[in-house]
PDB file of C-alpha atoms in Angstrom:
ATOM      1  CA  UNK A   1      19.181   4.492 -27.990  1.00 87.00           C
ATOM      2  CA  UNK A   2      15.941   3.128 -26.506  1.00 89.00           C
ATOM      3  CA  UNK A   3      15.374   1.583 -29.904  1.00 92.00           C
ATOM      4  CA  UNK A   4      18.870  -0.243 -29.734  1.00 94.00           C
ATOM      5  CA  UNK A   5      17.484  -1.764 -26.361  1.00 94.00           C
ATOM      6  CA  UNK A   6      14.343  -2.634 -27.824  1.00 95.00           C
ATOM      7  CA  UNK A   7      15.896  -4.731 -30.430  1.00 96.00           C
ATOM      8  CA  UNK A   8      18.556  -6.065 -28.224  1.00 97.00           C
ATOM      9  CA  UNK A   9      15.526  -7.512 -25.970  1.00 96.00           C
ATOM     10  CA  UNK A  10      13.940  -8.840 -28.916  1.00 95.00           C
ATOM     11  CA  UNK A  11      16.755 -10.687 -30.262  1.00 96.00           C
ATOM     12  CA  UNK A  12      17.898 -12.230 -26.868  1.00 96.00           C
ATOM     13  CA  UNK A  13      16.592 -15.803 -25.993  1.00 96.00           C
ATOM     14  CA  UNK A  14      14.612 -14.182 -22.845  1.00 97.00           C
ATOM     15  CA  UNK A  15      10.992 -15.604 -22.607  1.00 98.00           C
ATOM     16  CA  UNK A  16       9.552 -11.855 -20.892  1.00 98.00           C
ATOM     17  CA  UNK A  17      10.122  -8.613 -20.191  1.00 98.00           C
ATOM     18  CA  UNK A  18       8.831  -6.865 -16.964  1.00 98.00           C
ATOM     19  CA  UNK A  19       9.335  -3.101 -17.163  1.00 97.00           C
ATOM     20  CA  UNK A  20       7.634   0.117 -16.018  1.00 97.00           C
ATOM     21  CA  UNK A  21       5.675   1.814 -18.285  1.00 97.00           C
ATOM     22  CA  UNK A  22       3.167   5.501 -17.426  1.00 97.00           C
ATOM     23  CA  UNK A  23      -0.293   4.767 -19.416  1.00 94.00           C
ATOM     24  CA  UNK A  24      -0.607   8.505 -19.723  1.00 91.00           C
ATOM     25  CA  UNK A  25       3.106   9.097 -20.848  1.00 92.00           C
ATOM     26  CA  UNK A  26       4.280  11.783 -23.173  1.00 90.00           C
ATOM     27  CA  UNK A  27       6.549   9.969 -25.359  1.00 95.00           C
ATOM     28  CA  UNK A  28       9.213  12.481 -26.835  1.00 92.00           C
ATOM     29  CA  UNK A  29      12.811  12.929 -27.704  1.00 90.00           C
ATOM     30  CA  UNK A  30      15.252  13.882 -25.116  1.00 91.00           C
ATOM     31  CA  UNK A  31      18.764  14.049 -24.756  1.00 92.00           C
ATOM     32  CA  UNK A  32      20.685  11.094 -23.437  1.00 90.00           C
ATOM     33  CA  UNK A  33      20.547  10.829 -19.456  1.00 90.00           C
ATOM     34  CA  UNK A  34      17.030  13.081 -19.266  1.00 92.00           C
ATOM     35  CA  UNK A  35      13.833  11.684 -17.894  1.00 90.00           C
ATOM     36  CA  UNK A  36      10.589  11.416 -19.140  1.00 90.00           C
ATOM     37  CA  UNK A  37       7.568   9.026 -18.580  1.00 93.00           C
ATOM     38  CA  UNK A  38       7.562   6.956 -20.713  1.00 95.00           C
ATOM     39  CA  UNK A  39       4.475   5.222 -22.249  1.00 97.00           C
ATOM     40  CA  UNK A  40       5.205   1.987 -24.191  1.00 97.00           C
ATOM     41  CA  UNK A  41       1.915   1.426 -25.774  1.00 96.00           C
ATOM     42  CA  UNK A  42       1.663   4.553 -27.099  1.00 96.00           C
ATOM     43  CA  UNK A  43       3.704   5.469 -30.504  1.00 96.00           C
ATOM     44  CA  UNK A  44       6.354   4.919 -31.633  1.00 95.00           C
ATOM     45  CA  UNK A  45       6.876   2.312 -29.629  1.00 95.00           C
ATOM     46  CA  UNK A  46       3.651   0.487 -29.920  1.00 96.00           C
ATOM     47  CA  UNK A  47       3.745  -2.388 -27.942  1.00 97.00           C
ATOM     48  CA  UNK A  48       1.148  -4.929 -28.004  1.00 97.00           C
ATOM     49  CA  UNK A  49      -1.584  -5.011 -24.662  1.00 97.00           C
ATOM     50  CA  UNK A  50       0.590  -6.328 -21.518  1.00 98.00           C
ATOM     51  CA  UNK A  51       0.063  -9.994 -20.243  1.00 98.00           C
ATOM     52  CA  UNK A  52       0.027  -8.335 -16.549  1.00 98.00           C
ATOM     53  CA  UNK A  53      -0.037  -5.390 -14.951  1.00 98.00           C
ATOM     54  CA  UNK A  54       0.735  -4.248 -11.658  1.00 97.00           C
ATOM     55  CA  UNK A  55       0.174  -0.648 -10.471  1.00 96.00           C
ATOM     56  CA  UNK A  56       3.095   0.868  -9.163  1.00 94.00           C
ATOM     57  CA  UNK A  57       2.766   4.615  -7.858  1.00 91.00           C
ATOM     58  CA  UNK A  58       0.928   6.830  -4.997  1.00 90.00           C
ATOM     59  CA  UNK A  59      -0.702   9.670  -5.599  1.00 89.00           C
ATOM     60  CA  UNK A  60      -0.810  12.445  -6.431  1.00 92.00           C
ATOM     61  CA  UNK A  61       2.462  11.000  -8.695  1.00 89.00           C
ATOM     62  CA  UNK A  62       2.079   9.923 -12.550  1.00 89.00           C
ATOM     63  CA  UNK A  63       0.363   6.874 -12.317  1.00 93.00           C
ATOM     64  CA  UNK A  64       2.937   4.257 -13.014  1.00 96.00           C
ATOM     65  CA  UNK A  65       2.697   0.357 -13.780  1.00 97.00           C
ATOM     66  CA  UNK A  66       4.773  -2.380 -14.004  1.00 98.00           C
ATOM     67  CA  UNK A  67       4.325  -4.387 -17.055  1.00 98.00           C
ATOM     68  CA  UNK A  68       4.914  -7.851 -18.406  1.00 98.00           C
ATOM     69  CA  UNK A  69       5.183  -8.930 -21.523  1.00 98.00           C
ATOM     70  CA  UNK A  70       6.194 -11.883 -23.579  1.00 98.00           C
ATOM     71  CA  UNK A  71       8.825 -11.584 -25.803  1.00 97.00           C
ATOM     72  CA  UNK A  72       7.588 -13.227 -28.368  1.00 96.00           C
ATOM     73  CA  UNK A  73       4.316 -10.652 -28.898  1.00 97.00           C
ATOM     74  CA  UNK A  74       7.022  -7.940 -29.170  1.00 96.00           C
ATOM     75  CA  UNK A  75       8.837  -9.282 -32.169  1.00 93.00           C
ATOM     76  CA  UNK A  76       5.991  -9.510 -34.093  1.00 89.00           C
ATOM     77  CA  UNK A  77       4.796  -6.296 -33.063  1.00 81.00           C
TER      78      UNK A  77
END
């Protein structure tokens, strides 16, 4: 499902998306309403480098970000 939102974002006429990401994310499969962190960078997702990044967490939590990114750089990823 992810992967259906992915291309959804890609194919809308948005100019950026601003999402949170975990750097140090285990990316995995998980049944549909589960949690994990997610780390968009990281296979198989493979986003390109952020334009900005904010951090977004206390610890001792998962370090967390916020992350922008131009559309554009994601359909030619």
């Amino acid at each position: 499902m992810i992967f259906q939102a992915i291309d959804n974002i890609r194919r809308s006429n948005i100019r950026y998306l601003l999402t949170t990401t975990y750097p140090a994310g285990r990316n995995r499969a998980i049944r549909t309403g589960d949690f994990f962190s997610i780390d968009l960078s990281a296979p198989p997702y493979n986003f390109p480098p952020p334009i900005k990044v904010l951090d977004d967490y206390v610890p001792p939590f998962d370090r967390r970000q916020l992350a922008l990114w131009e559309i554009e750089s994601l359909r030619k990823a």
